[in-house]
Short mmCIF file of C-alpha atoms in Angstrom, two decimals:
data_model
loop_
_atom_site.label_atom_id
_atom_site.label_comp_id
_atom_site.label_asym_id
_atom_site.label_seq_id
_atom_site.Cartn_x
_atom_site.Cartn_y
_atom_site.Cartn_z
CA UNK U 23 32.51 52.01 71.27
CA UNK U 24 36.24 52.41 72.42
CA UNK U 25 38.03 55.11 73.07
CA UNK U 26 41.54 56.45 74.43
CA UNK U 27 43.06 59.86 74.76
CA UNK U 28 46.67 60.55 73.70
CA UNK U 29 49.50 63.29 72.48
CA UNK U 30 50.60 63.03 69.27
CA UNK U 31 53.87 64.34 69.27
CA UNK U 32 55.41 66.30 66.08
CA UNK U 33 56.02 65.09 62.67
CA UNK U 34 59.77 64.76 63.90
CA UNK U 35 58.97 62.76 66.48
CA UNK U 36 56.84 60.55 64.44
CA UNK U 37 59.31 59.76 61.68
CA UNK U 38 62.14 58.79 64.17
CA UNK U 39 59.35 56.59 66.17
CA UNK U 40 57.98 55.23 62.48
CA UNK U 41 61.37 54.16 61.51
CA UNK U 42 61.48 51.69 64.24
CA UNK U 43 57.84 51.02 64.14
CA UNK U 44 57.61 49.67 60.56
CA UNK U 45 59.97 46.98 61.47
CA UNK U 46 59.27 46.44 65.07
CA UNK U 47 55.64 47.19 66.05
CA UNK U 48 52.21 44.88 64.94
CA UNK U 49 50.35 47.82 65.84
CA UNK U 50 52.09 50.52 63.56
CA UNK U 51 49.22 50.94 60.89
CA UNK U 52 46.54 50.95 63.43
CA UNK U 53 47.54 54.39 65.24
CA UNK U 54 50.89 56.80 65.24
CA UNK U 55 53.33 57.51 67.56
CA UNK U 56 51.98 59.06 70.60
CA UNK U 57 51.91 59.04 74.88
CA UNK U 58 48.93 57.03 76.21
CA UNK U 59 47.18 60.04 78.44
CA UNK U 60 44.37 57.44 78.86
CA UNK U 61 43.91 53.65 77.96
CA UNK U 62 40.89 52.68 76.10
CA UNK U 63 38.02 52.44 77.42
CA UNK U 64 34.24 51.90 76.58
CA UNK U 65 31.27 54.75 76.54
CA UNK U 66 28.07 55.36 75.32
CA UNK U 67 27.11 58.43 73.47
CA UNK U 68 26.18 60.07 76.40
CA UNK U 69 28.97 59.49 78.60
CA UNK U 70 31.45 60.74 75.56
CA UNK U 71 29.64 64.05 75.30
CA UNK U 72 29.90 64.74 79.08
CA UNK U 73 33.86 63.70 78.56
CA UNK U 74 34.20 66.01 75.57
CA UNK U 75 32.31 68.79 78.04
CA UNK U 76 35.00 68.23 80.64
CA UNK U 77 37.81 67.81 78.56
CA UNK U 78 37.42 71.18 76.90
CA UNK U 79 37.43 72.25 80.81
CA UNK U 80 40.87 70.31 81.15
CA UNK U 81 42.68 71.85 78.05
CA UNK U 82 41.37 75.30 79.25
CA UNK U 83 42.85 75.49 81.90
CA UNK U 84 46.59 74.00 80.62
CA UNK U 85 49.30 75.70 79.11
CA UNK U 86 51.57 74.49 76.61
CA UNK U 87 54.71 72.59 77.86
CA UNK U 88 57.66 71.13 76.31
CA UNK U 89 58.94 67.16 76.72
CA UNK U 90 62.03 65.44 76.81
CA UNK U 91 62.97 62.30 75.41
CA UNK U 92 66.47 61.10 76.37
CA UNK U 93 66.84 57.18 76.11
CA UNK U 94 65.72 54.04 74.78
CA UNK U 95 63.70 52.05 77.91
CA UNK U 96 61.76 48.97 78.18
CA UNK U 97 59.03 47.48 79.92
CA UNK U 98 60.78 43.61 80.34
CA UNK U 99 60.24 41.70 81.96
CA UNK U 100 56.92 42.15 82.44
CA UNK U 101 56.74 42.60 78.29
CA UNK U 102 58.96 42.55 75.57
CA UNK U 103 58.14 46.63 74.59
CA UNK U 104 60.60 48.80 73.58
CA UNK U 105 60.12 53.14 73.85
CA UNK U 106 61.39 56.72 73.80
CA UNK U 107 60.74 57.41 77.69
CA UNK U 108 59.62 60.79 77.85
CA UNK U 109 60.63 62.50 81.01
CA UNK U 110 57.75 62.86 83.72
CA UNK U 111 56.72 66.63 83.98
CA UNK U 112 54.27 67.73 86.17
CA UNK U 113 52.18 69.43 83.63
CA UNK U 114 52.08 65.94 81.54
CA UNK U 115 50.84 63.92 85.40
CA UNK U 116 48.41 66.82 85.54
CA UNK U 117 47.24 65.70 82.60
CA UNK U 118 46.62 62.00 83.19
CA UNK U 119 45.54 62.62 86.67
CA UNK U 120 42.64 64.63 85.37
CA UNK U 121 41.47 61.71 82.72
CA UNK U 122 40.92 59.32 85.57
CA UNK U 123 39.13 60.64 87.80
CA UNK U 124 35.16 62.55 87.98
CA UNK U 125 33.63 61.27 85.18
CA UNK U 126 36.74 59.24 83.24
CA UNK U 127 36.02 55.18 83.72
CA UNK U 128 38.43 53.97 86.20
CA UNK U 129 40.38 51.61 84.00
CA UNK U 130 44.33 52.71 84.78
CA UNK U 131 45.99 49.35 85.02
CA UNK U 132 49.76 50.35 85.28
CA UNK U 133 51.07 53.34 86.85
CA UNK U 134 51.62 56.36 84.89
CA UNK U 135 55.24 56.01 82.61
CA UNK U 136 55.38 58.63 79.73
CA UNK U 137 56.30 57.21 76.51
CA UNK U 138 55.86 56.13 72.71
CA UNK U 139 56.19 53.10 71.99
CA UNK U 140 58.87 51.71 69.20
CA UNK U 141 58.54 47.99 69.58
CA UNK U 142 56.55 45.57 71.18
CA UNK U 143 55.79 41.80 71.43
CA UNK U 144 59.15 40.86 70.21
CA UNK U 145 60.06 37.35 70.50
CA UNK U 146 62.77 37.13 73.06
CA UNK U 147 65.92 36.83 70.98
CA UNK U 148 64.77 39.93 69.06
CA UNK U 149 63.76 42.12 71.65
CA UNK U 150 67.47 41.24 73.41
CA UNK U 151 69.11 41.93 70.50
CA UNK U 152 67.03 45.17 69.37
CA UNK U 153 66.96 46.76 72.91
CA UNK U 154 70.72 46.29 73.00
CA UNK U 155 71.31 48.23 69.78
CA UNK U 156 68.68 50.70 70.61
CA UNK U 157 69.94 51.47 74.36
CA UNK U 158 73.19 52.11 73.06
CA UNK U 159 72.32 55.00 70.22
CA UNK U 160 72.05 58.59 71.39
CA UNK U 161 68.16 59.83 71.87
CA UNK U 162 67.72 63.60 72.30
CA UNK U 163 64.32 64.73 71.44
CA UNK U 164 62.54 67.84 72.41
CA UNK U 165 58.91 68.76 71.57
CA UNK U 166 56.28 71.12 72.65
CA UNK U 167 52.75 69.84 73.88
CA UNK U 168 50.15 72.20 72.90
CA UNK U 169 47.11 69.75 72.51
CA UNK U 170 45.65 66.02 73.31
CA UNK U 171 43.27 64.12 71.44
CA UNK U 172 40.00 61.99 72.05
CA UNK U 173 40.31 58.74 69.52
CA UNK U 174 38.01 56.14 68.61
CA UNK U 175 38.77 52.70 67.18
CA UNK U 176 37.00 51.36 63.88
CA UNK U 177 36.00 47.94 63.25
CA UNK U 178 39.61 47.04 61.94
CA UNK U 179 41.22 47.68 65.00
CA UNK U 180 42.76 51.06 63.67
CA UNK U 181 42.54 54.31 65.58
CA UNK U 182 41.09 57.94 64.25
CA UNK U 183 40.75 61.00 65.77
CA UNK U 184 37.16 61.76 67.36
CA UNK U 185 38.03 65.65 68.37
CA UNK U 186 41.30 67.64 69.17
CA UNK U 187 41.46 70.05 72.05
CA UNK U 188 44.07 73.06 72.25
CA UNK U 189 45.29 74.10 75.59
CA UNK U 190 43.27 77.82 76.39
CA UNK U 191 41.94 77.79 73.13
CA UNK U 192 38.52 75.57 73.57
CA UNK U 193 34.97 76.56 73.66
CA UNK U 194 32.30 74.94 75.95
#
């Protein structure tokens, strides 16, 4: 089975990522808004309950944190995707650090670049001319990270959560 690990950000956060999503994003139905902590992977039963083990250890031992989001940024040329670039904290690198390495499959294929998506695989006019209009409006988000979640994808592609975990608050 596949799985990933992400932040969902709040229900602010969502709606001004949604409104972009509906029109711009393929993938929009299949999961919500939220920062990639790890890209999916495969694992077995066993392997997943030695993850859930450790990541209990990992929200344990984080607090909760706040992110930024103050522009519109893309990932052309290399593809037409279009996001609210959250600013790098250290707390948030801890984070993904900790999901690929020990036990984590070693599957990181980009480096690390907090965001959530709003568009992606635009045709080229498109993207130009939504990236444009998007770079120019004024982003100021704020949030505050108090939790990640372990997801699993179902046969239709979409995404669900498989178990939350609460920084200091989990139980191994």
């Amino acid at each position: 089975m596949k799985y990933g690990i992400v932040i969902f950000p709040t229900k602010e956060i969502q709606d001004e990522a949604n409104s972009y999503r509906k029109r711009y994003d393929p993938h929009y139905a299949l999961i919500p808004p939220h920062i990639t902590l790890k890209e999916s992977f495969e694992a077995d039963d066993q392997l997943i309950n030695e993850l859930v083990i450790e990541l209990k250890h990992i929200a344990n031992e984080m607090d909760p944190f706040s992110i930024h989001i103050n522009k519109v940024s893309t990932f052309a040329p290399i593809t037409n995707t279009i996001y609210f670039k959250v600013e790098p904290r250290q707390e948030l690198v801890d984070l993904y650090e900790r999901m690929h390495a020990g036990k984590f499959p070693d599957n990181q294929e980009y480096a690390f670049v907090p965001h959530i998506t709003i568009a992606q695989k635009l045709p080229d006019d498109e993207y130009s001319d939504v990236y444009s209009s998007l770079s120019m409006k004024k982003t100021q988000l704020e949030d505050q990270i108090d939790r990640f979640q372990l997801m699993y994808q179902l046969e239709n592609g979409s995404w669900t959560v498989y178990e939350t975990f609460v920084f200091g608050k989990e139980y191994v």
